[in-house]
mmCIF file of C-alpha atoms in Angstrom:
data_model
loop_
_atom_site.group_PDB
_atom_site.id
_atom_site.type_symbol
_atom_site.label_atom_id
_atom_site.label_comp_id
_atom_site.label_asym_id
_atom_site.label_seq_id
_atom_site.Cartn_x
_atom_site.Cartn_y
_atom_site.Cartn_z
ATOM 1 C CA UNK A 1 8.272 20.711 9.740
ATOM 2 C CA UNK A 2 10.131 17.687 10.940
ATOM 3 C CA UNK A 3 12.368 14.781 10.024
ATOM 4 C CA UNK A 4 10.723 11.364 10.209
ATOM 5 C CA UNK A 5 12.527 8.249 11.376
ATOM 6 C CA UNK A 6 9.982 5.854 9.847
ATOM 7 C CA UNK A 7 6.835 5.981 7.717
ATOM 8 C CA UNK A 8 4.824 5.142 10.838
ATOM 9 C CA UNK A 9 5.238 8.799 11.799
ATOM 10 C CA UNK A 10 3.418 10.184 8.738
ATOM 11 C CA UNK A 11 0.375 12.152 9.878
ATOM 12 C CA UNK A 12 -2.701 13.669 8.274
ATOM 13 C CA UNK A 13 -1.750 16.630 6.088
ATOM 14 C CA UNK A 14 1.921 15.631 5.755
ATOM 15 C CA UNK A 15 3.876 15.950 2.503
ATOM 16 C CA UNK A 16 7.079 13.940 2.833
ATOM 17 C CA UNK A 17 10.272 13.788 0.763
ATOM 18 C CA UNK A 18 11.445 10.194 1.245
ATOM 19 C CA UNK A 19 15.001 9.414 0.192
ATOM 20 C CA UNK A 20 14.983 5.707 -0.542
ATOM 21 C CA UNK A 21 17.828 3.412 0.287
ATOM 22 C CA UNK A 22 18.988 1.606 -2.865
ATOM 23 C CA UNK A 23 18.410 -1.097 -3.792
ATOM 24 C CA UNK A 24 14.828 -1.594 -2.733
ATOM 25 C CA UNK A 25 11.294 -2.141 -3.953
ATOM 26 C CA UNK A 26 9.007 0.742 -3.168
ATOM 27 C CA UNK A 27 6.015 -1.378 -2.204
ATOM 28 C CA UNK A 28 8.009 -3.483 0.266
ATOM 29 C CA UNK A 29 9.769 -0.495 1.811
ATOM 30 C CA UNK A 30 6.471 1.405 2.084
ATOM 31 C CA UNK A 31 4.562 -1.450 3.717
ATOM 32 C CA UNK A 32 4.239 0.278 7.148
ATOM 33 C CA UNK A 33 2.653 3.287 5.436
ATOM 34 C CA UNK A 34 0.286 1.063 3.431
ATOM 35 C CA UNK A 35 -0.584 -1.162 6.393
ATOM 36 C CA UNK A 36 -1.381 1.832 8.604
ATOM 37 C CA UNK A 37 -3.738 3.007 5.868
ATOM 38 C CA UNK A 38 -5.696 -0.231 6.116
ATOM 39 C CA UNK A 39 -5.667 0.032 9.916
ATOM 40 C CA UNK A 40 -7.006 3.592 10.065
ATOM 41 C CA UNK A 41 -9.442 3.342 7.174
ATOM 42 C CA UNK A 42 -7.468 5.338 4.617
ATOM 43 C CA UNK A 43 -7.531 4.834 0.867
ATOM 44 C CA UNK A 44 -4.157 4.105 -0.739
ATOM 45 C CA UNK A 45 -3.497 5.964 -3.990
ATOM 46 C CA UNK A 46 -0.331 4.984 -5.848
ATOM 47 C CA UNK A 47 0.773 7.341 -8.607
ATOM 48 C CA UNK A 48 2.685 5.224 -11.112
ATOM 49 C CA UNK A 49 5.964 6.581 -12.419
ATOM 50 C CA UNK A 50 6.345 4.278 -15.377
ATOM 51 C CA UNK A 51 9.023 2.333 -13.510
ATOM 52 C CA UNK A 52 8.617 -1.368 -12.643
ATOM 53 C CA UNK A 53 9.721 -0.855 -9.038
ATOM 54 C CA UNK A 54 6.817 1.384 -8.089
ATOM 55 C CA UNK A 55 3.388 0.247 -9.194
ATOM 56 C CA UNK A 56 3.940 -3.309 -10.462
ATOM 57 C CA UNK A 57 3.657 -5.084 -7.059
ATOM 58 C CA UNK A 58 0.279 -3.466 -6.500
ATOM 59 C CA UNK A 59 -1.098 -5.404 -9.470
ATOM 60 C CA UNK A 60 -0.325 -8.832 -8.012
ATOM 61 C CA UNK A 61 -3.130 -9.214 -5.508
ATOM 62 C CA UNK A 62 -1.034 -7.922 -2.618
ATOM 63 C CA UNK A 63 -2.679 -4.552 -2.210
ATOM 64 C CA UNK A 64 -5.194 -3.755 0.541
ATOM 65 C CA UNK A 65 -8.846 -3.296 -0.368
ATOM 66 C CA UNK A 66 -9.530 0.117 -1.834
ATOM 67 C CA UNK A 67 -6.027 0.636 -3.202
ATOM 68 C CA UNK A 68 -5.961 2.536 -6.504
ATOM 69 C CA UNK A 69 -3.010 2.682 -8.894
ATOM 70 C CA UNK A 70 -2.946 5.727 -11.164
ATOM 71 C CA UNK A 71 -0.750 4.599 -14.044
ATOM 72 C CA UNK A 72 -0.258 8.045 -15.550
ATOM 73 C CA UNK A 73 1.982 8.609 -18.585
ATOM 74 C CA UNK A 74 5.312 10.283 -17.732
ATOM 75 C CA UNK A 75 4.266 13.207 -19.941
ATOM 76 C CA UNK A 76 1.221 14.035 -17.759
ATOM 77 C CA UNK A 77 1.463 17.676 -16.716
ATOM 78 C CA UNK A 78 1.136 19.146 -13.233
ATOM 79 C CA UNK A 79 -2.579 19.899 -13.490
ATOM 80 C CA UNK A 80 -3.337 16.421 -14.815
ATOM 81 C CA UNK A 81 -1.530 14.626 -11.992
ATOM 82 C CA UNK A 82 -3.031 16.732 -9.222
ATOM 83 C CA UNK A 83 -6.521 16.571 -10.764
ATOM 84 C CA UNK A 84 -6.331 12.767 -10.810
ATOM 85 C CA UNK A 85 -5.296 12.664 -7.145
ATOM 86 C CA UNK A 86 -8.063 15.091 -6.152
ATOM 87 C CA UNK A 87 -10.653 12.941 -7.941
ATOM 88 C CA UNK A 88 -9.554 9.928 -5.917
ATOM 89 C CA UNK A 89 -9.795 11.978 -2.722
ATOM 90 C CA UNK A 90 -13.373 12.987 -3.522
ATOM 91 C CA UNK A 91 -14.241 9.382 -4.311
ATOM 92 C CA UNK A 92 -12.634 8.226 -1.053
ATOM 93 C CA UNK A 93 -14.764 10.688 0.925
ATOM 94 C CA UNK A 94 -17.944 9.349 -0.718
ATOM 95 C CA UNK A 95 -16.853 5.784 -0.020
ATOM 96 C CA UNK A 96 -16.385 6.527 3.679
ATOM 97 C CA UNK A 97 -12.593 6.471 3.924
ATOM 98 C CA UNK A 98 -11.009 8.689 6.566
ATOM 99 C CA UNK A 99 -8.430 10.145 4.156
ATOM 100 C CA UNK A 100 -6.189 9.233 1.249
ATOM 101 C CA UNK A 101 -2.563 8.154 1.443
ATOM 102 C CA UNK A 102 -0.713 9.049 -1.738
ATOM 103 C CA UNK A 103 2.469 7.177 -2.573
ATOM 104 C CA UNK A 104 4.605 7.952 -5.619
ATOM 105 C CA UNK A 105 8.136 7.260 -6.725
ATOM 106 C CA UNK A 106 9.565 10.246 -8.569
ATOM 107 C CA UNK A 107 11.685 9.584 -11.616
ATOM 108 C CA UNK A 108 14.605 11.834 -12.684
ATOM 109 C CA UNK A 109 13.759 14.638 -15.107
ATOM 110 C CA UNK A 110 15.992 15.777 -17.939
ATOM 111 C CA UNK A 111 13.774 17.442 -20.560
ATOM 112 C CA UNK A 112 13.854 21.272 -20.822
ATOM 113 C CA UNK A 113 11.396 22.758 -18.351
ATOM 114 C CA UNK A 114 10.761 19.400 -16.675
ATOM 115 C CA UNK A 115 12.349 20.434 -13.372
ATOM 116 C CA UNK A 116 10.044 23.459 -13.024
ATOM 117 C CA UNK A 117 7.070 21.256 -13.946
ATOM 118 C CA UNK A 118 8.029 18.818 -11.192
ATOM 119 C CA UNK A 119 8.415 21.628 -8.643
ATOM 120 C CA UNK A 120 4.991 22.990 -9.618
ATOM 121 C CA UNK A 121 3.524 19.531 -9.181
ATOM 122 C CA UNK A 122 5.089 19.133 -5.742
ATOM 123 C CA UNK A 123 3.770 22.531 -4.647
ATOM 124 C CA UNK A 124 0.285 21.575 -5.817
ATOM 125 C CA UNK A 125 0.504 18.257 -3.969
ATOM 126 C CA UNK A 126 1.593 20.136 -0.859
ATOM 127 C CA UNK A 127 -1.400 22.444 -1.249
ATOM 128 C CA UNK A 128 -3.648 19.401 -1.715
ATOM 129 C CA UNK A 129 -2.317 17.765 1.462
ATOM 130 C CA UNK A 130 -2.727 20.958 3.491
ATOM 131 C CA UNK A 131 -6.281 21.559 2.273
ATOM 132 C CA UNK A 132 -7.628 18.005 2.456
ATOM 133 C CA UNK A 133 -5.677 16.396 5.285
ATOM 134 C CA UNK A 134 -4.330 13.795 2.848
ATOM 135 C CA UNK A 135 -0.928 12.188 3.366
ATOM 136 C CA UNK A 136 1.498 12.417 0.449
ATOM 137 C CA UNK A 137 4.803 10.534 0.364
ATOM 138 C CA UNK A 138 7.122 11.214 -2.582
ATOM 139 C CA UNK A 139 9.986 8.723 -2.893
ATOM 140 C CA UNK A 140 13.327 9.521 -4.531
ATOM 141 C CA UNK A 141 16.390 7.356 -5.177
ATOM 142 C CA UNK A 142 19.301 9.798 -4.644
ATOM 143 C CA UNK A 143 21.701 7.734 -6.768
ATOM 144 C CA UNK A 144 19.497 8.333 -9.829
ATOM 145 C CA UNK A 145 19.089 12.094 -9.388
ATOM 146 C CA UNK A 146 21.181 15.122 -10.180
ATOM 147 C CA UNK A 147 22.160 16.513 -6.769
ATOM 148 C CA UNK A 148 21.050 20.149 -7.251
ATOM 149 C CA UNK A 149 17.722 19.092 -8.787
ATOM 150 C CA UNK A 150 16.991 16.810 -5.862
ATOM 151 C CA UNK A 151 17.821 19.625 -3.430
ATOM 152 C CA UNK A 152 15.398 21.911 -5.282
ATOM 153 C CA UNK A 153 12.661 19.316 -4.982
ATOM 154 C CA UNK A 154 13.419 18.618 -1.316
ATOM 155 C CA UNK A 155 13.042 22.320 -0.497
ATOM 156 C CA UNK A 156 9.312 22.226 -1.369
ATOM 157 C CA UNK A 157 8.537 19.315 0.972
ATOM 158 C CA UNK A 158 7.767 20.316 4.587
ATOM 159 C CA UNK A 159 8.899 16.930 5.920
ATOM 160 C CA UNK A 160 11.673 14.497 5.076
ATOM 161 C CA UNK A 161 12.758 10.937 5.751
ATOM 162 C CA UNK A 162 15.888 8.984 4.885
ATOM 163 C CA UNK A 163 19.567 9.824 4.752
ATOM 164 C CA UNK A 164 20.737 13.054 3.216
ATOM 165 C CA UNK A 165 23.940 15.045 2.975
ATOM 166 C CA UNK A 166 22.376 18.143 4.496
ATOM 167 C CA UNK A 167 19.044 19.794 5.069
ATOM 168 C CA UNK A 168 17.925 22.332 2.440
ATOM 169 C CA UNK A 169 18.861 25.878 3.409
ATOM 170 C CA UNK A 170 15.203 26.872 3.121
ATOM 171 C CA UNK A 171 11.813 25.235 2.826
ATOM 172 C CA UNK A 172 8.683 26.517 1.103
ATOM 173 C CA UNK A 173 5.329 24.948 1.987
ATOM 174 C CA UNK A 174 1.621 25.674 1.733
ATOM 175 C CA UNK A 175 -0.147 27.571 4.521
ATOM 176 C CA UNK A 176 -3.300 28.616 2.651
ATOM 177 C CA UNK A 177 -4.793 29.182 -0.775
ATOM 178 C CA UNK A 178 -2.013 30.618 -2.978
ATOM 179 C CA UNK A 179 -0.036 31.247 0.215
ATOM 180 C CA UNK A 180 3.370 29.750 0.977
ATOM 181 C CA UNK A 181 5.503 29.979 4.087
ATOM 182 C CA UNK A 182 9.276 30.204 3.653
ATOM 183 C CA UNK A 183 11.705 29.351 6.431
ATOM 184 C CA UNK A 184 15.470 29.103 6.801
ATOM 185 C CA UNK A 185 18.071 31.113 4.907
ATOM 186 C CA UNK A 186 18.081 32.212 1.268
ATOM 187 C CA UNK A 187 21.565 33.251 0.185
ATOM 188 C CA UNK A 188 23.663 32.863 -2.953
ATOM 189 C CA UNK A 189 23.781 29.090 -2.493
ATOM 190 C CA UNK A 190 20.016 28.685 -2.216
ATOM 191 C CA UNK A 191 18.943 31.494 -4.552
ATOM 192 C CA UNK A 192 18.648 29.272 -7.615
ATOM 193 C CA UNK A 193 16.427 26.752 -5.807
ATOM 194 C CA UNK A 194 14.301 29.552 -4.359
ATOM 195 C CA UNK A 195 13.901 31.121 -7.790
ATOM 196 C CA UNK A 196 12.738 27.791 -9.218
ATOM 197 C CA UNK A 197 10.240 27.259 -6.381
ATOM 198 C CA UNK A 198 8.846 30.801 -6.634
ATOM 199 C CA UNK A 199 8.521 30.536 -10.418
ATOM 200 C CA UNK A 200 6.621 27.290 -10.005
ATOM 201 C CA UNK A 201 4.315 28.879 -7.415
ATOM 202 C CA UNK A 202 3.301 31.826 -9.617
ATOM 203 C CA UNK A 203 2.753 29.875 -12.818
ATOM 204 C CA UNK A 204 -0.863 29.002 -12.029
ATOM 205 C CA UNK A 205 -2.172 32.172 -10.380
ATOM 206 C CA UNK A 206 -1.935 35.935 -10.749
ATOM 207 C CA UNK A 207 -1.015 36.718 -7.118
ATOM 208 C CA UNK A 208 0.955 34.637 -4.649
ATOM 209 C CA UNK A 209 1.582 35.430 -0.983
ATOM 210 C CA UNK A 210 4.869 34.398 0.613
ATOM 211 C CA UNK A 211 4.996 34.401 4.397
ATOM 212 C CA UNK A 212 8.478 35.278 5.696
ATOM 213 C CA UNK A 213 7.651 34.951 9.434
ATOM 214 C CA UNK A 214 10.140 32.105 9.847
ATOM 215 C CA UNK A 215 12.694 33.297 7.328
ATOM 216 C CA UNK A 216 15.942 34.091 9.115
ATOM 217 C CA UNK A 217 17.744 35.901 6.328
ATOM 218 C CA UNK A 218 17.619 36.670 2.610
ATOM 219 C CA UNK A 219 20.572 38.318 0.877
ATOM 220 C CA UNK A 220 20.842 40.291 -2.363
ATOM 221 C CA UNK A 221 20.995 37.117 -4.462
ATOM 222 C CA UNK A 222 17.823 35.819 -2.818
ATOM 223 C CA UNK A 223 15.980 39.103 -3.384
ATOM 224 C CA UNK A 224 17.031 39.162 -7.019
ATOM 225 C CA UNK A 225 15.794 35.558 -7.361
ATOM 226 C CA UNK A 226 12.428 36.602 -5.928
ATOM 227 C CA UNK A 227 12.018 39.537 -8.318
ATOM 228 C CA UNK A 228 13.164 37.458 -11.287
ATOM 229 C CA UNK A 229 10.566 34.786 -10.467
ATOM 230 C CA UNK A 230 7.753 37.336 -10.598
ATOM 231 C CA UNK A 231 9.074 38.908 -13.787
ATOM 232 C CA UNK A 232 9.477 35.520 -15.444
ATOM 233 C CA UNK A 233 5.724 35.357 -16.052
ATOM 234 C CA UNK A 234 4.227 38.736 -17.017
ATOM 235 C CA UNK A 235 1.197 39.813 -15.030
ATOM 236 C CA UNK A 236 2.186 37.862 -11.924
ATOM 237 C CA UNK A 237 2.522 39.495 -8.499
ATOM 238 C CA UNK A 238 4.188 38.279 -5.311
ATOM 239 C CA UNK A 239 3.186 39.774 -1.950
ATOM 240 C CA UNK A 240 5.623 39.218 0.922
ATOM 241 C CA UNK A 241 4.146 39.273 4.436
ATOM 242 C CA UNK A 242 5.614 38.825 7.904
ATOM 243 C CA UNK A 243 9.206 39.804 7.059
ATOM 244 C CA UNK A 244 11.360 40.718 10.058
ATOM 245 C CA UNK A 245 12.938 44.149 10.501
ATOM 246 C CA UNK A 246 16.292 43.086 9.065
ATOM 247 C CA UNK A 247 14.767 41.714 5.871
ATOM 248 C CA UNK A 248 12.609 44.811 5.451
ATOM 249 C CA UNK A 249 15.576 47.135 5.990
ATOM 250 C CA UNK A 250 17.747 45.295 3.453
ATOM 251 C CA UNK A 251 14.865 45.418 0.964
ATOM 252 C CA UNK A 252 14.583 49.189 1.376
ATOM 253 C CA UNK A 253 18.341 49.794 1.243
ATOM 254 C CA UNK A 254 18.509 47.827 -1.993
ATOM 255 C CA UNK A 255 16.066 50.329 -3.489
ATOM 256 C CA UNK A 256 13.255 47.846 -4.049
ATOM 257 C CA UNK A 257 10.599 49.566 -1.906
ATOM 258 C CA UNK A 258 8.254 51.653 -4.047
ATOM 259 C CA UNK A 259 10.150 50.784 -7.228
ATOM 260 C CA UNK A 260 7.083 49.540 -9.076
ATOM 261 C CA UNK A 261 8.261 45.943 -8.973
ATOM 262 C CA UNK A 262 5.958 42.903 -9.220
ATOM 263 C CA UNK A 263 7.063 42.016 -5.662
ATOM 264 C CA UNK A 264 5.500 43.952 -2.773
ATOM 265 C CA UNK A 265 6.862 43.915 0.779
ATOM 266 C CA UNK A 266 3.629 44.369 2.740
ATOM 267 C CA UNK A 267 3.578 46.475 5.908
#
């Protein structure tokens, strides 16, 4: 995990939360990222957001050869977006490209359940980047977003670029199939964001593994958020691995060990 000063620093397998400076046109601001794609033999995949600032310039003959614009309806669900990106990655491999560089400007969400859908999509894109070596840059205009929602979204990006008030208290990112590493601190302030991320992670699979090797601390609110996320979707199970002695002791003292919960603290 790292903070990037410029888009030139984006590497294979990176999933970046880019906080755009307003005003600005995404294509112009992202030119170093696009130009490096042409230099290294990468295919550029732009996921349209429905906004004129994102995909429109790519339709004016300015895009490098091999650039694809996926003009998906705003209502497209998580599976639909990720499936479209994966198809382009498979096509790029057949066409001889080194990798794909995904660029998308995220638009604010307000509909009920839309925030969890967006988090699920970001987690799937992170999984896609980790598995395929693709580069994924997700751009956000902070002035257009609700602060807490943007912090939730930022917490599921391993890397970040642009100005921000503060770094998320924790980050959750893909380290294997249905496996997510969690680092930082999960306390009462970050419990809501953690609950949203964990709920998004379990929505598409029966068992999810969370690696706590780099987690410094989780308090009672964080543990409750974890259990609630598993209970939110019946039949789901979360296995926690790599927790330090302090986390394990607090878990036991809270009475969660052996309580028949859908969250298991593995030995």
